[in-house]
Coordinates of C-alpha atoms in Angstrom, one line a residue:
M1 CA 13.0 -28.2 -14.2
K2 CA 10.5 -29.6 -16.8
P3 CA 7.6 -27.2 -16.6
Q4 CA 5.4 -29.4 -18.6
T5 CA 5.3 -32.1 -16.0
S6 CA 6.2 -30.6 -12.7
S7 CA 3.7 -28.8 -10.4
L8 CA 3.1 -28.1 -6.8
V9 CA -0.5 -28.9 -6.0
F10 CA -1.8 -26.1 -3.8
I11 CA -4.4 -27.0 -1.3
L12 CA -6.3 -23.7 -0.8
V13 CA -7.8 -24.7 2.5
L14 CA -8.6 -28.2 3.6
S15 CA -12.3 -27.4 3.7
F16 CA -12.0 -26.5 0.0
S17 CA -11.3 -30.2 -0.9
F18 CA -14.2 -31.4 -2.9
S19 CA -14.6 -34.6 -4.9
V20 CA -16.9 -34.3 -7.9
S21 CA -18.2 -37.4 -9.6
W22 CA -19.7 -37.5 -13.1
G23 CA -23.1 -37.9 -11.6
S24 CA -22.9 -34.9 -9.3
L25 CA -21.3 -32.8 -12.1
S26 CA -24.2 -33.5 -14.4
S27 CA -26.7 -32.4 -11.8
I28 CA -25.1 -29.1 -10.9
L29 CA -27.2 -25.9 -11.2
D30 CA -25.8 -24.9 -14.6
T31 CA -27.4 -27.3 -17.1
T32 CA -27.1 -25.2 -20.2
P33 CA -26.1 -27.0 -23.4
S34 CA -22.7 -25.4 -23.4
F35 CA -22.0 -26.7 -19.9
Q36 CA -23.0 -30.2 -20.9
T37 CA -20.8 -29.9 -24.0
F38 CA -17.9 -28.8 -21.8
I39 CA -18.2 -31.7 -19.4
T40 CA -18.7 -34.2 -22.2
C41 CA -15.6 -32.8 -23.9
I42 CA -13.6 -33.0 -20.7
Q43 CA -14.7 -36.6 -20.1
S44 CA -13.8 -37.6 -23.7
N45 CA -10.4 -36.0 -23.7
S46 CA -9.1 -36.8 -20.1
V47 CA -6.8 -39.6 -19.3
N48 CA -8.2 -39.7 -15.8
F49 CA -11.6 -37.9 -15.7
T50 CA -12.2 -38.8 -12.1
T51 CA -9.0 -36.9 -11.0
F52 CA -9.7 -34.0 -13.4
S53 CA -13.3 -33.6 -12.2
Q54 CA -12.0 -32.8 -8.7
L55 CA -10.4 -29.7 -10.2
I56 CA -13.6 -28.4 -11.8
F57 CA -16.0 -26.2 -9.8
T58 CA -19.3 -24.6 -10.7
P59 CA -21.7 -22.5 -8.6
G60 CA -23.3 -25.6 -7.2
N61 CA -20.1 -26.7 -5.5
S62 CA -19.5 -25.6 -1.9
S63 CA -15.9 -24.8 -2.8
Y64 CA -16.8 -22.6 -5.8
L65 CA -17.1 -19.2 -4.1
P66 CA -14.1 -19.6 -1.8
I67 CA -11.9 -20.5 -4.7
W68 CA -13.2 -17.6 -6.8
E69 CA -12.7 -15.2 -3.9
Y70 CA -9.3 -16.5 -2.8
S71 CA -7.3 -14.7 -5.5
A72 CA -9.7 -11.9 -6.2
N73 CA -7.4 -9.3 -4.7
N74 CA -9.5 -6.1 -5.2
L75 CA -12.4 -6.3 -2.8
R76 CA -14.1 -3.5 -4.8
L77 CA -14.9 -6.3 -7.3
V78 CA -15.8 -9.0 -4.8
Q79 CA -19.5 -8.2 -4.6
P80 CA -22.7 -10.4 -4.8
S81 CA -23.5 -8.6 -8.0
T82 CA -20.1 -9.3 -9.7
P83 CA -20.5 -11.5 -12.7
K84 CA -18.7 -14.8 -11.9
P85 CA -17.4 -17.7 -13.9
S86 CA -19.8 -20.4 -15.2
I87 CA -17.0 -22.9 -14.5
I88 CA -13.7 -22.7 -12.6
V89 CA -10.9 -25.1 -13.6
T90 CA -7.7 -25.4 -11.4
P91 CA -5.4 -27.6 -13.5
T92 CA -2.3 -29.4 -12.2
D93 CA -0.5 -30.1 -15.4
E94 CA -0.3 -28.9 -19.0
S95 CA -2.4 -31.6 -20.4
Q96 CA -5.3 -30.5 -18.3
I97 CA -4.7 -26.9 -19.4
R98 CA -4.9 -28.0 -23.0
T99 CA -8.1 -30.0 -22.5
A100 CA -9.7 -27.2 -20.6
L101 CA -8.8 -24.7 -23.4
L102 CA -10.0 -26.8 -26.2
C103 CA -13.3 -27.8 -24.4
T104 CA -13.9 -24.1 -23.6
K105 CA -13.7 -23.3 -27.3
Q106 CA -15.9 -26.2 -28.3
S107 CA -18.6 -25.4 -25.7
G108 CA -18.9 -21.7 -26.7
Y109 CA -17.6 -20.1 -23.5
E110 CA -15.1 -17.3 -23.4
I111 CA -12.0 -17.9 -21.2
R112 CA -10.3 -15.9 -18.5
I113 CA -6.9 -16.9 -17.1
R114 CA -6.0 -16.1 -13.6
C115 CA -2.6 -16.2 -12.0
G116 CA -2.4 -13.9 -9.0
G117 CA -5.7 -12.1 -9.4
H118 CA -4.2 -8.6 -9.0
D119 CA -5.5 -7.0 -12.2
F120 CA -7.1 -3.7 -11.1
E121 CA -10.3 -4.2 -13.0
G122 CA -10.8 -8.0 -12.3
I123 CA -10.5 -8.9 -15.9
S124 CA -9.0 -12.3 -15.1
Y125 CA -11.9 -13.4 -12.9
T126 CA -15.1 -11.5 -14.0
A127 CA -16.9 -10.9 -17.2
D128 CA -20.3 -10.0 -18.5
V129 CA -20.5 -13.1 -20.6
P130 CA -20.6 -16.8 -19.7
F131 CA -17.0 -17.8 -19.2
V132 CA -14.6 -20.5 -17.9
M133 CA -12.0 -19.2 -15.5
L134 CA -8.7 -21.1 -15.8
D135 CA -7.0 -20.6 -12.4
L136 CA -3.3 -21.5 -12.5
I137 CA -2.9 -21.6 -8.7
N138 CA -1.6 -25.2 -8.8
M139 CA 1.0 -24.5 -11.4
R140 CA 3.7 -22.8 -9.3
S141 CA 7.0 -24.7 -9.3
I142 CA 10.2 -22.7 -9.4
D143 CA 13.7 -24.0 -10.4
V144 CA 16.5 -21.6 -9.6
N145 CA 19.9 -22.2 -11.3
V146 CA 22.5 -20.1 -9.5
E147 CA 25.4 -21.1 -11.8
N148 CA 23.5 -20.1 -14.9
R149 CA 21.8 -17.1 -13.2
T150 CA 18.4 -18.3 -14.4
A151 CA 15.1 -19.5 -13.0
W152 CA 12.2 -21.4 -14.6
V153 CA 8.9 -20.3 -13.1
Q154 CA 5.6 -21.8 -13.8
G155 CA 2.8 -19.6 -14.9
G156 CA 0.7 -19.7 -11.7
A157 CA 3.5 -18.6 -9.3
V158 CA 3.5 -15.2 -7.6
L159 CA 6.4 -12.8 -7.1
G160 CA 6.8 -13.6 -3.4
E161 CA 7.3 -17.3 -4.2
V162 CA 10.0 -16.3 -6.8
Y163 CA 11.8 -14.1 -4.3
Y164 CA 11.7 -16.7 -1.6
A165 CA 13.0 -19.4 -4.0
I166 CA 15.9 -17.3 -5.1
S167 CA 16.8 -16.3 -1.5
Q168 CA 17.0 -20.0 -0.5
K169 CA 19.8 -20.4 -3.1
T170 CA 21.7 -17.1 -3.0
N171 CA 21.9 -13.6 -1.5
T172 CA 23.7 -12.2 -4.5
L173 CA 21.1 -12.7 -7.3
Y174 CA 17.6 -11.4 -7.6
F175 CA 14.9 -10.8 -10.2
P176 CA 14.0 -7.2 -11.1
A177 CA 10.2 -7.3 -10.5
G178 CA 7.6 -5.6 -8.4
I179 CA 7.0 -5.0 -4.7
C180 CA 3.7 -6.8 -4.1
P181 CA 4.5 -10.5 -3.3
A182 CA 1.0 -11.7 -4.2
V183 CA 1.1 -10.4 -7.8
G184 CA 1.0 -13.2 -10.3
V185 CA 4.2 -13.8 -12.4
S186 CA 2.4 -14.3 -15.8
G187 CA 0.2 -11.2 -15.6
Y188 CA 3.1 -9.1 -14.4
L189 CA 5.5 -10.2 -17.0
G190 CA 2.8 -9.9 -19.6
G191 CA 2.6 -6.2 -18.9
G192 CA 6.4 -5.6 -19.0
G193 CA 6.7 -5.1 -15.3
Y194 CA 8.7 -2.4 -13.4
G195 CA 9.9 -2.5 -9.8
N196 CA 12.7 -1.4 -7.4
L197 CA 15.4 -2.5 -9.8
V198 CA 14.0 -0.7 -12.9
R199 CA 16.7 1.9 -12.9
K200 CA 19.5 -0.7 -12.6
Y201 CA 18.2 -3.5 -14.8
A202 CA 15.2 -2.0 -16.7
T203 CA 11.9 -3.9 -16.7
A204 CA 11.1 -7.5 -15.8
G205 CA 10.0 -8.1 -19.4
D206 CA 13.5 -7.1 -20.5
N207 CA 14.9 -9.9 -18.4
V208 CA 12.8 -12.8 -19.8
L209 CA 14.9 -15.3 -21.7
D210 CA 12.3 -17.8 -22.8
V211 CA 8.7 -18.8 -22.3
R212 CA 6.6 -22.0 -22.6
F213 CA 3.4 -20.9 -24.2
M214 CA 0.2 -22.6 -25.3
D215 CA -1.6 -21.1 -28.3
V216 CA -5.2 -21.1 -29.1
N217 CA -5.0 -24.6 -30.8
G218 CA -3.3 -26.1 -27.7
N219 CA 0.2 -26.2 -29.2
V220 CA 3.0 -25.7 -26.8
L221 CA 5.7 -23.4 -28.1
D222 CA 9.0 -21.9 -26.8
R223 CA 10.9 -18.9 -28.0
K224 CA 12.5 -20.7 -30.9
S225 CA 9.3 -22.3 -32.2
M226 CA 7.1 -19.3 -31.7
G227 CA 9.5 -16.8 -33.3
E228 CA 10.7 -13.5 -32.1
D229 CA 7.5 -11.6 -33.0
L230 CA 5.3 -13.5 -30.6
F231 CA 8.1 -13.6 -28.0
W232 CA 8.2 -9.8 -28.2
A233 CA 4.5 -9.5 -27.8
L234 CA 4.3 -11.7 -24.7
R235 CA 6.7 -9.4 -22.7
G236 CA 4.5 -6.4 -22.4
G237 CA 1.6 -6.8 -24.7
G238 CA -0.6 -8.9 -22.3
V239 CA 0.1 -12.6 -22.6
S240 CA -3.6 -13.4 -22.2
N241 CA -4.3 -11.5 -25.5
F242 CA -2.5 -14.4 -27.3
G243 CA -2.7 -17.6 -25.2
I244 CA -1.6 -19.1 -22.0
A245 CA 1.9 -18.7 -20.4
L246 CA 2.9 -22.1 -18.9
A247 CA 6.4 -21.2 -17.6
W248 CA 8.9 -18.4 -17.9
K249 CA 12.7 -18.5 -18.0
L250 CA 14.0 -15.5 -16.1
N251 CA 17.4 -13.8 -16.1
L252 CA 18.6 -13.3 -12.5
V253 CA 20.6 -10.2 -11.9
P254 CA 23.5 -9.5 -9.5
V255 CA 22.9 -7.7 -6.3
P256 CA 25.2 -7.0 -3.3
E257 CA 24.9 -9.3 -0.3
R258 CA 23.8 -6.2 1.7
V259 CA 21.7 -3.3 0.3
T260 CA 20.6 -0.2 2.1
I261 CA 17.1 1.1 2.7
F262 CA 15.7 4.2 4.4
M263 CA 12.5 6.2 4.7
V264 CA 12.0 10.0 5.1
N265 CA 8.7 11.3 6.3
L266 CA 7.8 14.9 5.5
T267 CA 4.8 17.3 5.5
L268 CA 4.2 20.6 3.8
E269 CA 5.1 22.4 7.0
Q270 CA 8.5 20.8 6.7
G271 CA 9.1 22.0 3.2
A272 CA 7.7 19.0 1.3
T273 CA 6.8 21.0 -1.8
D274 CA 10.3 22.3 -2.3
I275 CA 11.8 18.9 -1.6
F276 CA 9.5 17.2 -4.1
Y277 CA 10.2 19.8 -6.7
K278 CA 14.0 19.1 -6.2
Y279 CA 13.3 15.3 -6.4
Q280 CA 11.8 15.7 -9.9
H281 CA 15.1 17.2 -11.1
V282 CA 17.5 15.1 -9.2
A283 CA 16.2 11.5 -8.7
P284 CA 15.9 10.4 -12.4
N285 CA 19.6 11.4 -12.9
L286 CA 21.1 9.8 -9.8
D287 CA 23.3 6.7 -9.8
P288 CA 21.1 3.8 -11.2
D289 CA 22.0 1.9 -8.0
L290 CA 19.6 4.2 -6.1
L291 CA 15.8 4.0 -6.4
L292 CA 13.5 6.6 -4.8
R293 CA 9.8 6.0 -4.4
V294 CA 7.5 8.7 -3.0
Q295 CA 4.1 8.1 -1.5
I296 CA 1.8 11.1 -1.1
N297 CA -1.5 11.5 0.6
S298 CA -3.5 14.2 2.4
E299 CA -4.3 14.1 6.1
N300 CA -5.7 16.3 8.9
I301 CA -3.3 18.1 11.2
G302 CA -3.9 16.6 14.6
N303 CA -7.6 16.8 15.6
T304 CA -8.2 19.9 13.5
T305 CA -10.0 20.3 10.2
K306 CA -6.9 21.8 8.7
K307 CA -5.2 19.6 6.2
T308 CA -1.6 19.0 5.0
I309 CA 0.2 16.7 2.6
R310 CA 2.4 13.9 3.8
M311 CA 5.2 12.4 1.7
L312 CA 7.1 9.2 2.4
F313 CA 10.3 8.9 0.5
H314 CA 11.2 5.2 0.4
S315 CA 14.6 4.2 -1.0
L316 CA 16.6 1.1 -2.0
Y317 CA 20.3 1.5 -2.7
L318 CA 22.4 -1.3 -4.1
G319 CA 25.4 -0.7 -1.8
G320 CA 26.3 0.2 1.7
I321 CA 25.5 3.2 4.0
D322 CA 29.1 4.5 3.6
T323 CA 28.7 5.2 -0.1
L324 CA 25.0 6.2 0.1
I325 CA 25.4 9.1 2.5
P326 CA 28.0 11.0 0.4
L327 CA 26.0 10.4 -2.7
L328 CA 22.9 12.0 -1.2
D329 CA 24.8 14.7 0.5
E330 CA 26.2 15.8 -2.8
N331 CA 23.1 15.5 -4.9
F332 CA 20.1 15.7 -2.6
P333 CA 21.1 17.2 0.7
E334 CA 17.6 18.6 1.2
L335 CA 16.4 15.0 2.0
N336 CA 18.6 15.1 5.1
V337 CA 19.3 11.4 5.1
T338 CA 21.5 10.3 8.1
R339 CA 23.1 7.0 9.1
E340 CA 20.6 6.6 11.9
I341 CA 17.6 6.2 9.5
C342 CA 19.5 3.7 7.2
E343 CA 19.5 0.0 7.5
E344 CA 21.6 -2.6 5.6
V345 CA 19.7 -5.8 4.8
R346 CA 19.6 -8.7 2.4
M347 CA 17.7 -8.1 -0.9
V348 CA 14.9 -10.5 0.1
Q349 CA 14.3 -8.4 3.2
T350 CA 13.5 -5.3 1.1
S351 CA 10.7 -7.3 -0.6
L352 CA 9.2 -7.7 2.9
L353 CA 9.6 -4.0 3.7
F354 CA 8.2 -2.6 0.5
A355 CA 5.2 -5.0 0.8
G356 CA 4.3 -3.3 4.1
L357 CA 6.0 -5.7 6.5
T358 CA 9.2 -5.4 8.5
T359 CA 12.7 -6.5 7.7
T360 CA 12.5 -8.9 10.6
T361 CA 9.4 -10.7 9.2
P362 CA 10.3 -14.3 8.4
V363 CA 11.1 -14.7 4.7
E364 CA 8.6 -17.6 4.6
T365 CA 5.9 -15.0 4.8
L366 CA 6.5 -14.4 1.1
L367 CA 4.9 -17.7 0.4
N368 CA 1.7 -16.7 2.2
R369 CA -0.6 -15.2 -0.5
T370 CA -2.8 -13.8 2.3
A371 CA -0.1 -12.2 4.4
I372 CA -0.8 -8.8 2.7
P373 CA -4.4 -7.7 3.4
R374 CA -6.5 -7.3 0.3
T375 CA -7.4 -3.8 -0.8
S376 CA -10.5 -2.2 -2.2
I377 CA -9.3 0.4 -4.7
K378 CA -9.8 2.2 -8.0
S379 CA -6.6 3.3 -9.6
K380 CA -5.2 5.3 -12.6
S381 CA -1.7 5.8 -13.9
D382 CA 0.3 8.5 -15.6
Y383 CA 3.9 9.3 -16.6
V384 CA 5.6 12.6 -16.0
R385 CA 8.2 13.8 -18.5
T386 CA 8.6 17.4 -17.5
P387 CA 9.0 18.5 -13.8
I388 CA 5.8 19.8 -12.4
P389 CA 6.2 23.5 -11.4
K390 CA 5.7 24.5 -7.8
S391 CA 2.5 26.3 -8.8
G392 CA 1.2 23.0 -10.3
L393 CA 2.2 21.1 -7.2
R394 CA 0.2 23.5 -5.1
K395 CA -2.9 23.0 -7.4
I396 CA -2.5 19.3 -7.0
W397 CA -2.3 19.6 -3.1
K398 CA -5.4 21.8 -3.2
K399 CA -7.3 19.2 -5.2
M400 CA -6.3 16.5 -2.8
F401 CA -7.6 18.6 0.1
E402 CA -11.1 18.3 -1.5
N403 CA -11.1 14.6 -0.9
D404 CA -11.7 12.8 2.5
N405 CA -8.1 11.5 2.9
S406 CA -8.9 8.3 1.1
E407 CA -6.5 9.0 -1.8
A408 CA -2.9 8.2 -2.3
M409 CA -0.3 8.8 -5.1
V410 CA 2.9 6.8 -5.6
M411 CA 5.7 8.2 -7.7
Y412 CA 8.3 5.7 -9.0
T413 CA 11.5 7.2 -10.3
F414 CA 12.6 6.1 -13.7
G415 CA 15.8 6.9 -15.7
G416 CA 18.9 4.8 -15.5
K417 CA 19.0 1.5 -17.5
N418 CA 15.3 1.7 -18.4
S419 CA 16.0 4.8 -20.5
E420 CA 18.6 3.0 -22.5
Y421 CA 16.0 0.7 -24.1
S422 CA 14.0 1.7 -27.2
E423 CA 10.3 2.3 -26.8
T424 CA 9.9 -0.7 -29.2
A425 CA 12.3 -3.1 -27.6
I426 CA 9.3 -4.8 -26.0
P427 CA 5.7 -3.5 -26.1
Y428 CA 6.2 -1.6 -22.8
P429 CA 7.0 1.9 -24.2
H430 CA 7.7 4.1 -21.1
R431 CA 11.4 4.6 -21.6
A432 CA 13.7 7.6 -22.2
G433 CA 12.4 10.9 -21.0
V434 CA 10.1 9.5 -18.3
L435 CA 11.1 11.1 -15.0
Y436 CA 8.7 9.1 -12.9
Q437 CA 5.5 7.1 -13.0
V438 CA 2.4 8.2 -11.1
L439 CA -0.1 5.8 -9.6
K440 CA -3.3 7.5 -8.2
S441 CA -5.7 5.5 -6.1
I442 CA -8.7 6.0 -3.8
N443 CA -9.4 3.5 -1.0
L444 CA -12.9 2.0 -0.5
I445 CA -12.0 -0.5 2.1
D446 CA -14.3 1.1 4.7
Q447 CA -17.3 0.9 2.3
E448 CA -19.7 -1.9 1.9
S449 CA -19.7 -1.6 -1.8
P450 CA -18.5 0.7 -4.6
T451 CA -22.0 2.1 -5.0
T452 CA -22.4 3.7 -1.6
P453 CA -22.7 7.5 -1.6
T454 CA -19.2 7.8 -0.1
S455 CA -17.8 5.4 -2.7
L456 CA -19.4 7.2 -5.6
R457 CA -18.1 10.6 -4.3
R458 CA -14.6 9.2 -4.0
L459 CA -14.7 7.7 -7.5
A460 CA -16.0 11.0 -8.9
W461 CA -13.2 12.8 -7.1
L462 CA -10.5 10.5 -8.6
R463 CA -11.8 11.1 -12.1
S464 CA -11.8 14.9 -11.6
F465 CA -8.3 14.6 -10.0
D466 CA -7.2 12.9 -13.3
E467 CA -8.3 16.0 -15.1
T468 CA -6.4 18.2 -12.7
L469 CA -3.2 16.3 -13.5
E470 CA -3.6 16.4 -17.3
P471 CA -1.5 19.6 -17.9
Y472 CA 1.4 18.1 -16.1
V473 CA 1.7 14.6 -17.5
S474 CA 2.7 13.0 -20.8
K475 CA 0.8 13.9 -23.9
N476 CA 0.1 12.5 -27.4
P477 CA -0.6 10.0 -26.1
R478 CA -1.2 10.5 -22.4
E479 CA 0.6 7.3 -21.4
A480 CA -0.8 4.7 -19.0
Y481 CA 0.6 1.5 -17.6
F482 CA -1.1 -1.6 -19.0
N483 CA -0.7 -3.6 -15.8
Y484 CA -2.7 -0.9 -14.0
N485 CA -5.6 -1.5 -16.4
D486 CA -8.3 1.2 -16.2
L487 CA -11.6 0.6 -18.0
D488 CA -12.3 4.3 -17.7
L489 CA -9.9 4.8 -20.6
G490 CA -12.4 3.0 -22.9
V491 CA -13.5 -0.5 -23.8
G492 CA -14.2 -2.3 -26.9
N493 CA -12.1 -3.5 -29.8
A494 CA -14.4 -3.9 -32.8
T495 CA -12.3 -1.5 -34.8
Y496 CA -8.9 0.1 -34.6
E497 CA -10.4 3.5 -33.9
E498 CA -12.3 2.1 -30.9
A499 CA -9.4 0.2 -29.5
S500 CA -6.8 2.9 -30.1
V501 CA -8.5 5.2 -27.5
W502 CA -7.0 3.0 -24.8
G503 CA -4.5 0.9 -26.7
E504 CA -2.2 3.7 -27.8
R505 CA -2.1 5.0 -24.2
Y506 CA -0.9 1.6 -23.0
W507 CA 1.5 0.8 -25.8
K508 CA 1.8 3.8 -28.1
R509 CA 0.9 3.6 -31.8
D510 CA 3.8 1.7 -33.3
N511 CA 3.7 -1.0 -30.7
F512 CA 0.0 -1.2 -30.7
M513 CA -0.2 -1.8 -34.5
R514 CA 2.5 -4.4 -34.2
L515 CA 0.5 -6.2 -31.5
I516 CA -2.5 -6.2 -33.8
R517 CA -0.6 -7.8 -36.6
I518 CA 0.7 -10.5 -34.2
K519 CA -2.7 -11.1 -32.8
A520 CA -4.2 -11.6 -36.3
R521 CA -1.6 -14.3 -36.9
V522 CA -1.7 -16.1 -33.5
D523 CA -5.4 -15.8 -32.6
P524 CA -7.2 -14.9 -35.9
D525 CA -10.7 -15.8 -34.5
N526 CA -10.1 -13.6 -31.4
F527 CA -10.8 -16.3 -28.9
F528 CA -8.7 -14.7 -26.2
R529 CA -10.6 -11.5 -25.7
H530 CA -11.9 -9.2 -23.0
P531 CA -13.0 -5.5 -22.9
Q532 CA -9.4 -4.2 -23.4
S533 CA -7.9 -7.0 -25.5
I534 CA -5.8 -6.6 -28.6
P535 CA -8.2 -6.3 -31.6
V536 CA -8.2 -8.4 -34.7
S537 CA -8.7 -5.6 -37.3
S538 CA -10.6 -6.3 -40.5
T539 CA -9.1 -3.1 -41.9
P540 CA -5.5 -3.4 -43.3
L541 CA -3.2 -1.5 -41.0
S542 CA -1.7 0.2 -44.0
D543 CA -5.1 1.9 -44.5
I544 CA -5.2 3.2 -40.9

């Protein structure tokens, strides 16, 4: 594949098709000087302005709002009051990306880059300042090379498209990435990225071989020309802090033709507290071929007002039932896994199952970005390094009972291969010693907006729940996952002190300081910025 010239032009919906002439563009609602400068710049620097103009949308276009909303995956942020782009650009090739980038700089706008639109705080598609949103939805070609065990993936592809493309070539290779098929590849890799194969093959960022990247001046670089420092930063330090990812070269990893999945459903009345306590001690040390994921939520018992905790243990095992059952009988018999609840499937079918579909769902569904209903959530993350005592677990359940059953926690087991990597191997630092990651969320899907009394009560509960967990999670810093961005941690990057409040939680101090040094070299004027972007410090780091 030649990422710089190949693309699959995605037609959002036929009714989105919209031809914009120079005359209509110049009469659109936004007539600010910066807008006129942007359009004049585009016209002056485009080989075919008529074609390019059809990929530019402003609030005066009938297609503008549907395009903005299409990949805005957190409905909490899809509100009439949400600040939206002044201009949306949906390029189909690298030359258009370069032109849009340089014209955005020249016209005085900030820029946001959207791939899948799954960032939890909507940073890729909303801002409190005038901005151009570069939507890479048309840049999604994928070239899988089975012989070399690699794939080139353009920056606008989503994980489901990657999984589908691999499955059409082989059942014995896969890419160790996340479970949501609509997550954008570039944002995901830019945060390091963990998933169901993290214990076997570490993070997705650890399995990136090369990247085509456009810097702030429009130069296209690869791993060799950018150097190892920048290549390091792009695989966990947030690619949009530094520039635009055009395409990624991925290392595909071996998987069996058939893998095994199972699910165990438990409540407190069935001994869930004791079993989870045992999980903390056992799961991180199990065979790396086995991944256990636990989803926890409160619910009412029948039609009563009495509450319980429900736990769903989901598992993926890189092997057959005949070897899985003895492994669990020896190490975790309390889970009571039997052959009857196990199923052997192809790896691509597990991507359907963990996305909330069934293993019999057609694999083509992975190409449908709207197959998984959008959510309306607020989330926070943590890492547990010491098993939570049973007394602590009971305090956590009690706190969950105070909510209205709109919450959920997901625990992802770590250990295995991920623990073999240094905290500084890539910017993603959550390595040896982490037992499991915790994702805490509240659901607002039944609310009209995040400002209803019920929404505000749930949000307040989540923040107080975060305090309840504090004694039981990592410390100094209290680690958080960059891809689960959380503006509650703090915003602003005018100084190191201001940015370190959230930056050291995402990356830890050594990685954060290295990212700042790289940022100063690659984007010294801080063009690529947002409320939690890597700062360009005026203070020498040696003085910090």
